[in-house]
Structure formats: structure tokens, C-alpha cells
Short mmCIF file of C-alpha atoms and ligand atoms in Angstrom, two decimals:
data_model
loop_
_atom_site.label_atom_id
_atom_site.label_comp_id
_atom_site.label_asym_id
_atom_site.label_seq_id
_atom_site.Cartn_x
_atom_site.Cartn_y
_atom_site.Cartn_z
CA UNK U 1 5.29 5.23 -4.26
CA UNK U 2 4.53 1.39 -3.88
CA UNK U 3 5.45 -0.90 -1.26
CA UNK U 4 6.09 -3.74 -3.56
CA UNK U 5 5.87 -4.10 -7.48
CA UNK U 6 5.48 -7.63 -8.49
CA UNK U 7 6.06 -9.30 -12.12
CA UNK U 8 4.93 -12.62 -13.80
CA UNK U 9 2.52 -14.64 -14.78
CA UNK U 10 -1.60 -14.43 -14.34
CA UNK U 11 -3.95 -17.20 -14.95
CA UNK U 12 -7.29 -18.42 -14.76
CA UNK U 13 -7.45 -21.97 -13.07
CA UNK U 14 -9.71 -24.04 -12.42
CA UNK U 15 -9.57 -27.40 -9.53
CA UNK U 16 -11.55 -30.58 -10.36
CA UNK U 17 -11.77 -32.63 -8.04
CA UNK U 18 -13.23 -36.42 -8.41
CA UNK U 19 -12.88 -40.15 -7.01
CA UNK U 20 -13.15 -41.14 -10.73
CA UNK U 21 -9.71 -40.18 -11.27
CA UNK U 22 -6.92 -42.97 -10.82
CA UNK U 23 -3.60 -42.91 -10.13
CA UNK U 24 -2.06 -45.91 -11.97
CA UNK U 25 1.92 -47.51 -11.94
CA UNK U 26 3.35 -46.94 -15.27
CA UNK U 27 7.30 -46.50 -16.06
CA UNK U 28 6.37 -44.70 -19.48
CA UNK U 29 5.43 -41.49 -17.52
CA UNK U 30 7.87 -39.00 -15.95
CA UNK U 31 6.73 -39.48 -12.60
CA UNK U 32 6.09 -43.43 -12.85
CA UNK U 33 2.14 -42.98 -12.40
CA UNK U 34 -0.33 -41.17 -14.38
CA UNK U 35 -3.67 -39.95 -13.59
CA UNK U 36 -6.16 -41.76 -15.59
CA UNK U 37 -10.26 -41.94 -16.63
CA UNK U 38 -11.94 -43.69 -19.39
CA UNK U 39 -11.71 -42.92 -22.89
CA UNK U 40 -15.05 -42.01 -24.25
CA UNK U 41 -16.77 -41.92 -20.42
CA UNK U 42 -18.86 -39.52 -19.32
CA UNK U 43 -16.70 -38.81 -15.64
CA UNK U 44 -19.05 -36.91 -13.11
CA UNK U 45 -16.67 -34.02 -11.31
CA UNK U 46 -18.58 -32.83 -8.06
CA UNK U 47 -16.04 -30.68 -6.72
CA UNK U 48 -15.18 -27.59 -8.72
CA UNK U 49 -13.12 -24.91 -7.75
CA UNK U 50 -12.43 -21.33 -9.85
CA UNK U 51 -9.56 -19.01 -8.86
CA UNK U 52 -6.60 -17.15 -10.38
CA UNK U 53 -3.26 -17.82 -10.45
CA UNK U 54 0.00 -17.35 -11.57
CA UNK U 55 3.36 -15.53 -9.34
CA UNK U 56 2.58 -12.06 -10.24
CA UNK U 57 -0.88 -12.34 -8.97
CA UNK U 58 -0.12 -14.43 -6.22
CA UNK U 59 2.40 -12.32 -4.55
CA UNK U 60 0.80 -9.18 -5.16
CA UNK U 61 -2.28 -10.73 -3.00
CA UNK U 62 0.03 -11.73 -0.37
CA UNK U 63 1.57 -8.22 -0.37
CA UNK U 64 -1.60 -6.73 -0.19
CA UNK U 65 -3.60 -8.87 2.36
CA UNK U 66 -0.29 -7.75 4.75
CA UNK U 67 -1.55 -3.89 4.09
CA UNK U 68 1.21 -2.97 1.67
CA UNK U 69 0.64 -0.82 -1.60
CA UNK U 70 1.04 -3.19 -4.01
CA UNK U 71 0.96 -3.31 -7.99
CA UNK U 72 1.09 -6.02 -10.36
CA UNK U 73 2.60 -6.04 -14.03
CA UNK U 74 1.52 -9.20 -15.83
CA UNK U 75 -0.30 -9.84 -18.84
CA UNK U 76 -3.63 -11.61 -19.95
CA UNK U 77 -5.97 -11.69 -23.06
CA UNK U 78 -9.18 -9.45 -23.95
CA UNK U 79 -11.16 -12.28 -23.39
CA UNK U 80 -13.62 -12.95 -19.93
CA UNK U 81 -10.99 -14.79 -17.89
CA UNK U 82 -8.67 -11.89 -18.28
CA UNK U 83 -11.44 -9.51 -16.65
CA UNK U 84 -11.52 -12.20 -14.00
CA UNK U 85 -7.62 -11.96 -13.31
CA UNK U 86 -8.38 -7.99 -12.88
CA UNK U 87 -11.43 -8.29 -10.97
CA UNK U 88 -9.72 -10.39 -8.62
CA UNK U 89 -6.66 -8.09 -8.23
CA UNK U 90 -8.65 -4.93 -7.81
CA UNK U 91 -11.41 -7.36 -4.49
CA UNK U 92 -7.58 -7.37 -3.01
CA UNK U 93 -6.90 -4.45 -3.39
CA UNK U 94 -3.56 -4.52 -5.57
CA UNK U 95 -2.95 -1.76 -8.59
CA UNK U 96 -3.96 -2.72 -11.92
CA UNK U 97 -2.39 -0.56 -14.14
CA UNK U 98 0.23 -2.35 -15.72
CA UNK U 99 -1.64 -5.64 -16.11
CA UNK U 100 -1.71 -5.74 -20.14
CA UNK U 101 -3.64 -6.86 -22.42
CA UNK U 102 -3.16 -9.11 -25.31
CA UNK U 103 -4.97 -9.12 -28.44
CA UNK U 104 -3.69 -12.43 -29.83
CA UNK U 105 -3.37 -14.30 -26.84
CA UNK U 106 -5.84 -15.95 -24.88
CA UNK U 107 -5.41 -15.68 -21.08
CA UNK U 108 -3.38 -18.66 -19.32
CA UNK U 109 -5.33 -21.07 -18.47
CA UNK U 110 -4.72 -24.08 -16.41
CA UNK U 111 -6.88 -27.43 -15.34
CA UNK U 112 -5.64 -29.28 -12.37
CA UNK U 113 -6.73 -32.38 -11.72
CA UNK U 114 -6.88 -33.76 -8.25
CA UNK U 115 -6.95 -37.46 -7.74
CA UNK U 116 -8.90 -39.07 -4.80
CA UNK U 117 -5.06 -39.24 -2.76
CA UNK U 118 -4.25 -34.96 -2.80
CA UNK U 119 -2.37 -35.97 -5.91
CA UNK U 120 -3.05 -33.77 -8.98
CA UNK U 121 -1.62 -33.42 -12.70
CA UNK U 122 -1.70 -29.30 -14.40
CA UNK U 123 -2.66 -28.85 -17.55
CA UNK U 124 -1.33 -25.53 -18.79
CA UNK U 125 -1.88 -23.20 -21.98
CA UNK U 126 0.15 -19.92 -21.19
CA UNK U 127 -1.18 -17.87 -23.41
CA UNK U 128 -0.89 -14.20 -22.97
CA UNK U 129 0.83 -14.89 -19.92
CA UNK U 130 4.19 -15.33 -21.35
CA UNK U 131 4.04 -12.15 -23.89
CA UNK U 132 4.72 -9.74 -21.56
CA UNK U 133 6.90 -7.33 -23.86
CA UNK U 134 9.11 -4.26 -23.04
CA UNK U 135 7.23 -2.00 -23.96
CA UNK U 136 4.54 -3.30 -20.82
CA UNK U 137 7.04 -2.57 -18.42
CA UNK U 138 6.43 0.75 -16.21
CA UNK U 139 8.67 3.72 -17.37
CA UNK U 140 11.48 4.77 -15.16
CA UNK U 141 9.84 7.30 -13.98
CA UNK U 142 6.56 5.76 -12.51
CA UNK U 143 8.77 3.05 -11.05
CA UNK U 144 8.92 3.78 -7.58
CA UNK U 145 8.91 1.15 -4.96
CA UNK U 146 11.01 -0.10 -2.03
CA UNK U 147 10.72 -3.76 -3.57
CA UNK U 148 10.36 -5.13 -6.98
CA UNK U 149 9.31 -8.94 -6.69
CA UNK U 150 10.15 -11.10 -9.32
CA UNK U 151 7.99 -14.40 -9.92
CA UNK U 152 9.19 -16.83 -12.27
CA UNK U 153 9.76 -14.99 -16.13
CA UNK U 154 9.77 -18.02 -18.04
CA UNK U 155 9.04 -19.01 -21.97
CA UNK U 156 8.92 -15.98 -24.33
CA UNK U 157 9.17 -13.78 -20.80
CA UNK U 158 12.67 -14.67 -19.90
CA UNK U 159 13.46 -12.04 -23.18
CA UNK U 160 12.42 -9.42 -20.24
CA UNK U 161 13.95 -10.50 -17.13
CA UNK U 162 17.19 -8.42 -17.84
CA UNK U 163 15.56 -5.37 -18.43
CA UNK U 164 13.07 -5.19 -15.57
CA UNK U 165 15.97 -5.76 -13.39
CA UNK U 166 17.73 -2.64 -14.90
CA UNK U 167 14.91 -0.25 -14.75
CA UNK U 168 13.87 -1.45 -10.93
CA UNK U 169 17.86 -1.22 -9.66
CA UNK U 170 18.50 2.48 -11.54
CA UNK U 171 15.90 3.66 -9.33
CA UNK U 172 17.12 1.95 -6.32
CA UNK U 173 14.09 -0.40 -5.88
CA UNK U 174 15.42 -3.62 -3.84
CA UNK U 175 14.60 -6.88 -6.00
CA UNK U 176 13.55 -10.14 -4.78
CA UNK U 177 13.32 -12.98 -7.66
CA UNK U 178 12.33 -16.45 -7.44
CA UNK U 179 14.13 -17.33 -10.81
CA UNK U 180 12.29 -19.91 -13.72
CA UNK U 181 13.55 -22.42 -15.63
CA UNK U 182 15.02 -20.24 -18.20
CA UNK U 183 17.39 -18.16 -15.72
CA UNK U 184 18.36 -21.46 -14.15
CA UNK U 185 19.39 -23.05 -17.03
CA UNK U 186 21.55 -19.95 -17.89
CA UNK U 187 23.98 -21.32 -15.42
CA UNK U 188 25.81 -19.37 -12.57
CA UNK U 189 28.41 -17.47 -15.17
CA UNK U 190 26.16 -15.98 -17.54
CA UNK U 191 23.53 -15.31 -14.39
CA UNK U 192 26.08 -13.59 -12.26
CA UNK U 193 26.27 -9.91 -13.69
CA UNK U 194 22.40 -9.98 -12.96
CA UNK U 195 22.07 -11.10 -9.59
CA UNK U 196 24.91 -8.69 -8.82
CA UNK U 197 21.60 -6.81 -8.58
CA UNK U 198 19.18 -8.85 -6.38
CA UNK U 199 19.00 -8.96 -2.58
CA UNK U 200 17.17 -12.00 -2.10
CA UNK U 201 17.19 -14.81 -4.24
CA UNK U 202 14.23 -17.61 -3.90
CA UNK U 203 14.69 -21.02 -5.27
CA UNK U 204 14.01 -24.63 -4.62
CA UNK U 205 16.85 -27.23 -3.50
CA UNK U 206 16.76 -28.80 -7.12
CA UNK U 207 16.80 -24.88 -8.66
CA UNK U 208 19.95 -24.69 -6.78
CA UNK U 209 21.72 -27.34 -7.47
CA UNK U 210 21.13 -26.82 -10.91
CA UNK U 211 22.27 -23.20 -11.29
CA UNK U 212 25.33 -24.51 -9.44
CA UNK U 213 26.07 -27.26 -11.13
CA UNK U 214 26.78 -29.16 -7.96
CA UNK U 215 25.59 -32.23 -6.35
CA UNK U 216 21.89 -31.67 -4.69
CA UNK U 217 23.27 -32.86 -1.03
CA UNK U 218 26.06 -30.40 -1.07
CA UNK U 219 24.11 -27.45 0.47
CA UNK U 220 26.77 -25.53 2.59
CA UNK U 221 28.70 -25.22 -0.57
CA UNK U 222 25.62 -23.90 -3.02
CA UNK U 223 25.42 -21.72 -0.42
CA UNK U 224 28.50 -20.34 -0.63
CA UNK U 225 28.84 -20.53 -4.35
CA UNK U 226 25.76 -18.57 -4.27
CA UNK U 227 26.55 -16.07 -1.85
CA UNK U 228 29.59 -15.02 -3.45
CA UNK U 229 27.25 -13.90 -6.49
CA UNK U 230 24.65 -12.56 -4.24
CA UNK U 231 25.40 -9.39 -2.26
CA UNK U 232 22.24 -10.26 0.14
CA UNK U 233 19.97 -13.23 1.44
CA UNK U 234 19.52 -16.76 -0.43
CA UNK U 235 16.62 -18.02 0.24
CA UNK U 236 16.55 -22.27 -0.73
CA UNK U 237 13.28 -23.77 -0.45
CA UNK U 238 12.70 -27.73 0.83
CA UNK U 239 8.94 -27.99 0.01
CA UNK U 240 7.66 -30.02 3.69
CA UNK U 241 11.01 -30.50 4.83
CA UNK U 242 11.38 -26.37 5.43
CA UNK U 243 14.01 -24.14 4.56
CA UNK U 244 17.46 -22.86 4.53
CA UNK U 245 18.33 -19.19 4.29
CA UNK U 246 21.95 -17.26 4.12
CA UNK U 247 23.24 -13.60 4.38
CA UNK U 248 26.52 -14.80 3.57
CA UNK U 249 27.56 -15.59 7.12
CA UNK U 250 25.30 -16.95 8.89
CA UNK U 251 22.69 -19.95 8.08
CA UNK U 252 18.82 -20.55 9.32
CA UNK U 253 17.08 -23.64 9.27
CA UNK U 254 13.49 -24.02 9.78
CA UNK U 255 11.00 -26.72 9.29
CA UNK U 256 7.02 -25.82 8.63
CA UNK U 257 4.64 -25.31 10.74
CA UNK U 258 2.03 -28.59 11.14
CA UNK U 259 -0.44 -28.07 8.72
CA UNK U 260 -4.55 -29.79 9.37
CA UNK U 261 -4.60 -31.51 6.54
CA UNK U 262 -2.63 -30.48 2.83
CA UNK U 263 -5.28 -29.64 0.29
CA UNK U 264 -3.32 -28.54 -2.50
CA UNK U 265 0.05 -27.17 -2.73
CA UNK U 266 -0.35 -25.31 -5.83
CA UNK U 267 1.44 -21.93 -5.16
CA UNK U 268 3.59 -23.02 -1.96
CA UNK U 269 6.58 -21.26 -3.67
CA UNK U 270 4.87 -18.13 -4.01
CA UNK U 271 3.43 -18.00 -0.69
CA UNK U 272 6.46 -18.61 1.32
CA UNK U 273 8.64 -16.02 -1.23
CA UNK U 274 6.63 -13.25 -1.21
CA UNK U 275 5.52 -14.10 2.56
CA UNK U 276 9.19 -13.86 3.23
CA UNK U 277 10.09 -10.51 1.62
CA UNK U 278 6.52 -8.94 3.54
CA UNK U 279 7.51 -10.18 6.97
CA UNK U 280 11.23 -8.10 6.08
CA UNK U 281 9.05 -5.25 5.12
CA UNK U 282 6.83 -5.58 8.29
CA UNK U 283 10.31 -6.49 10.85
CA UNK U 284 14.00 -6.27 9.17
CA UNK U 285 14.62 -9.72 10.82
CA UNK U 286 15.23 -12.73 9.28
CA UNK U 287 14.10 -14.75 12.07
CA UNK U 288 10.53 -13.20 11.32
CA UNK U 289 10.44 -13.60 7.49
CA UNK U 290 10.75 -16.97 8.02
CA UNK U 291 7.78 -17.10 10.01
CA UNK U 292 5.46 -15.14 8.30
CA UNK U 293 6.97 -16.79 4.63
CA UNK U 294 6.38 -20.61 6.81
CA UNK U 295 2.86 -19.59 7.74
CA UNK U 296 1.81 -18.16 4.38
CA UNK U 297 2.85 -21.32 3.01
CA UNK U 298 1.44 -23.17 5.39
CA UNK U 299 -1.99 -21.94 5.33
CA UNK U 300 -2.10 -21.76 1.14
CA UNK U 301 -1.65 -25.79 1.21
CA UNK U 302 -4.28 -25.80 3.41
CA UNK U 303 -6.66 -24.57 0.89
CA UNK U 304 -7.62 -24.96 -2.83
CA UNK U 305 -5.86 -22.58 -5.22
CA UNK U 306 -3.14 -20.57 -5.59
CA UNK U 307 -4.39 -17.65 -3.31
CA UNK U 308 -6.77 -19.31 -0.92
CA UNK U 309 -5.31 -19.31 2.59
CA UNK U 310 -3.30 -16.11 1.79
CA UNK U 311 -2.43 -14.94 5.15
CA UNK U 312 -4.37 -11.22 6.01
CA UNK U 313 -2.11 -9.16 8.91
CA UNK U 314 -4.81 -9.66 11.21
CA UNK U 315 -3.97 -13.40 10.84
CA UNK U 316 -0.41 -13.23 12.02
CA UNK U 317 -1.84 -13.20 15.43
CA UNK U 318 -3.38 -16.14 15.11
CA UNK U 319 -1.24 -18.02 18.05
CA UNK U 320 -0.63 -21.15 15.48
CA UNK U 321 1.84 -18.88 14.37
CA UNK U 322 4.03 -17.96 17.03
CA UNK U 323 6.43 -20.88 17.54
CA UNK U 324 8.53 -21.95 14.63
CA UNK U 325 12.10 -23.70 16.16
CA UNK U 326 14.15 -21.93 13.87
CA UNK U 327 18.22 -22.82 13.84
CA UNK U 328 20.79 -19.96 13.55
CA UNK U 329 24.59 -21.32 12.51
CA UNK U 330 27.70 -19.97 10.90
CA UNK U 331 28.68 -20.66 7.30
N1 ATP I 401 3.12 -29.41 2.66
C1 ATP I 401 3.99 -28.56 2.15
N2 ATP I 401 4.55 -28.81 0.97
C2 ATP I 401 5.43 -27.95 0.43
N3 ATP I 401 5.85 -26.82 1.03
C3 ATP I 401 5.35 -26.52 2.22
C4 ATP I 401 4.40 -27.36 2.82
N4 ATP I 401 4.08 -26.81 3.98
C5 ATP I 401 4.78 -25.70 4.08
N5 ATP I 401 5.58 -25.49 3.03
C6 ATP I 401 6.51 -24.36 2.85
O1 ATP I 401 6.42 -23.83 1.55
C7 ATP I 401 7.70 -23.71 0.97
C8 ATP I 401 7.48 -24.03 -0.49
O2 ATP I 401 8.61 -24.34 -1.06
P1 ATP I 401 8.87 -25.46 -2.17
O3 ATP I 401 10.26 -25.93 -1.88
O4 ATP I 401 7.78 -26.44 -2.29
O5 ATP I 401 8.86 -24.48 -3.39
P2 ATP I 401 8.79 -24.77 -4.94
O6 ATP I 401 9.34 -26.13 -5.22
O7 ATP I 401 9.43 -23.61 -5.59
O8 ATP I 401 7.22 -24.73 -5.11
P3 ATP I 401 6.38 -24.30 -6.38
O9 ATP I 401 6.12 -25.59 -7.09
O10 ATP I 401 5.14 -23.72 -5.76
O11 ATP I 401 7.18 -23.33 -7.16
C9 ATP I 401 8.59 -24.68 1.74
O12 ATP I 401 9.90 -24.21 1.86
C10 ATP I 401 7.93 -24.77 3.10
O13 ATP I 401 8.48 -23.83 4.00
MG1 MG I 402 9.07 -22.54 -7.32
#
């Protein structure tokens, strides 16, 4: 019997880090700036930075640094960045044996590059990450867990979301999911008969709004839009500005804790989703999952990669974490 189960994506990434990349104003990108070096330079990088990534991996080290029994089911290639996702997985401590392996597919892979201001731009190849098929979910039988947490199933994996939530709530495992792109886009109708299923639902402010189709300011009524599909606790993200949480009648507000200094915020969703669901494993009280979700978050952006900063249980000690003004009000 596991503590948690998690599902989603696993990749190798690698930070580089240099003062030769520029940010430069430019209204043909997305985001009105691009990050920028010479064509046909040589650009010395002196900061380099391996780790893995991806949700599956990422929650399943936060699950395990709190002392839970934790598995992953994910997918990467035959190839050596694949060995490194396991490798990494089995140094924490989380279960291995459903993390596939594809033959065709090289594992995800993604460059970040961070400019001299904390900015940074992802390159991303998914790879094998995004083939996770039916047939690499656990049988019925071997899935026993009191959670199931599910990262972001996006691209070719979004064919699976449906059925891992079936197999996980026939054996009464309570599910967590921090939906992707794809389940947003569904729209609230078509998503409702599936998070009839979920407890806790993790999403951003914009996620939100989307799967709502409502206006982004009008959070007391995505809340209750989303509530009345949701037979638990919404969970809706703010990035710095915090978070907002409902069981349907009652709302929390909490900012974050100060961080030092933010390094990189790669993985901030992860860390404060699955830090969330471990603090209701460790306390039922929401009040607490929003601390230990706050801190994990806090102390990831702190550090370089997806998993650095993770929070181990000894760390919730740590008095940094203690005070957190946290807001309780009716919906
Ligand atoms: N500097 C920070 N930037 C962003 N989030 C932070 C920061 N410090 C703490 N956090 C916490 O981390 C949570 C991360 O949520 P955010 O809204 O950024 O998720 P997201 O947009 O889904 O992120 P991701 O891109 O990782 O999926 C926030 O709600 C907040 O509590
Ligand atoms: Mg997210």
C-alpha cells in the first residue's frame, strides 16, 4: 500500500546560466522581449546546472522527502538521461516500477536559459514523456494508495487522463490533479463527469478562468462555479501573490512566505500542489497544507531546478516556517 501514487511527466533538464544572454524589447514575441546571443558566436556559459524534472517526478520527491511511500508512473526513453530520471527517483527514495520505457522516444529534455535578470526562456522536446499509454498504467489490483496525484497529462497523455482517474477512484484512492492545457481547454461541461471524481483540484488563476469561461477578476464566482463540480477542496494558485483555497464554504487566503532571493521558479506549481496534499496527509487541516504547500514553494524558487529546495520533514521545523497570516472567510 502507497501513501501517494503520482503521474506525469519526467525529464532531464539542464540550467545555463550566463551574462551573455540579453533580454531585448521586441513586439514580434509573445512576451514582448526575447532572450538573445549572437548568431555564429562562440557564448561562454559558466554556470551549469543538471537535474530532473517534470510533475510526476517532482511530486513524488516532495512526497517522499515528507517520509511517505511514494511511487511514480511516468515514462522516459532507453537512452542515458532516462537512467538518470530513475537514478534520481530511486537517491529519493520513491518506487520505480511503473516508470516506462520507450523504445522510440527519446527522454524529455529541456534547456532553460537564464538571463543575467532571473529571467529564463525553456526549450522543450517531450519525447517519451508524453507516450505514456494504457497499457503503463498499474493494474487494478496493484493500485493501492490513499492518494493518486495527478501532474499535468498533456499532449498525446491527455488520451490517459480519463482512465487513470477510473482505475484510482474504483479502488477508492483519493485524487489530487493539477489539470494541463488539454483538460482546461475541455471546458467545465465536458470536464465535469471527471472531476465528479477528484477531491482537490490545483490550478493557476488564468487555468481557472479559463475552464470557467469567466472573467479572470471574478474569483468568488470561479469558485463557486467550481465547487459545484467539485465535491472537495479547489485549490487556485497566484504565483507571488499566494493563494486561494475552497471546500465549498469557506475561503483561505494566504500570501508566501518572504523568500532570500528567487533563483528560479521552475516547478513552483508542483511544489506548492503536492506540498499541499502532504501537509493534509501529515495534519487533515487546511490551515496546515497551506503552509507546508507555501514553504515547499517557497524554498524550490529559492534554488535551481525543479526539485532543489524540496522541503525534507525535518525541515518543517525550520522556524521560517511557522508564521504564514493566513485569512479564513465564508463563500
Ligand atoms: N516567487 C514566487 N513565484 C511564484 N510562486 C511562488 C513564489 N513564491 C512562492 N510561490 C508559491 O508557489 C505557488 C505557485 O503557484 P503558481 O501560481 O506560480 O503556479 P503555476 O502558474 O501553476 O506554476 P507552474 O508554472 O510551475 O505550473 C504560488 O501559489 C505561491 O504560493
Ligand atoms: Mg501549473
Amino acid at each position: 500500500m502507497y501513501d501517494v501514487i503520482t503521474i506525469g511527466t519526467a525529464t532531464q533538464d539542464v540550467f545555463l546560466k550566463s551574462r551573455d544572454f540579453k533580454v531585448l524589447k521586441d513586439e514580434r514575441f509573445i512576451t514582448g522581449q526575447a532572450e538573445c546571443f549572437a548568431l555564429g558566436a562562440k557564448i561562454e556559459v559558466p554556470d551549469i546546472f543538471f537535474t530532473t524534472g517534470g510533475g510526476a517526478t517532482n511530486a513524488a520527491v516532495t512526497f517522499a522527502r515528507q517520509g511517505f511511500k511514494t511511487a511514480a508512473i511516468c515514462k522516459v526513453g532507453k537512452d542515458a538521461s532516462g537512467q538518470g530520471v530513475i537514478n534520481d527517483l530511486r537517491k529519493e527514495k520513491a518506487g520505480v516500477k511503473w516508470v516506462a520505457r520507450d523504445v522510440g522516444e527519446a527522454t524529455a529534455f529541456s534547456v532553460i536559459l537564464i538571463a543575467p535578470n532571473g529571467e529564463r526562456t525553456i526549450l522543450v522536446h517531450r519525447g517519451a514523456s508524453e507516450y505514456l499509454k494504457e497499457s503503463d498504467l498499474p493494474d487494478a489490483r496493484d493500485f493501492k494508495a490513499k492518494w493518486f496525484y495527478v501532474a499535468p497529462l498533456g499532449g498525446e497523455n491527455a488520451h490517459i487522463f480519463e482512465s487513470a482517474l477510473k482505475i484510482a477512484n474504483k479502488n477508492g484512492v483519493k485524487i489530487a490533479v493539477n489539470p494541463s492545457k488539454t483538460q482546461i481547454k475541455m471546458g467545465l461541461k465536458e470536464m465535469r463527469p471527471l472531476l465528479s471524481m477528484v477531491s482537490i483540484f490545483i490550478l493557476n488563476q488564468e487555468e481557472a478562468a479559463l475552464l470557467c469561461d469567466l472573467p479572470f477578476k471574478e474569483e468568488k464566482l470561479i469558485f463557486k462555479t467550481l465547487d459545484a463540480a467539485i465535491d472537495g477542496i479547489v485549490v487556485m494558485t497566484k504565483g507571488p501573490k499566494g493563494v486561494v483555497i475552497s471546500d465549498g464554504k469557506n475561503l483561505w487566503r494566504a500570501g508566501t512566505y518572504p523568500e532570500k532571493e528567487v533563483v528560479d521558479r521552475t516547478g513552483a506549481g508542483d511544489a506548492f500542489g503536492s506540498g499541499f496534499v502532504a501537509g493534509l496527509l501529515l495534519k487533515n487541516d487546511i490551515d496546515y497544507a497551506i503552509k507546508i504547500g507555501s514553504a515547499n514553494a517557497t524554498s524550490k524558487v529559492e534554488h535551481m531546478g525543479a526539485k532543489t529546495g524540496l522541503l525534507y520533514k525535518k525541515d518543517l521545523n525550520n522556524p521560517r516556517w511557522k508564521k504564514l497570516e493566513i485569512k479564513k472567510e465564508q463563500l
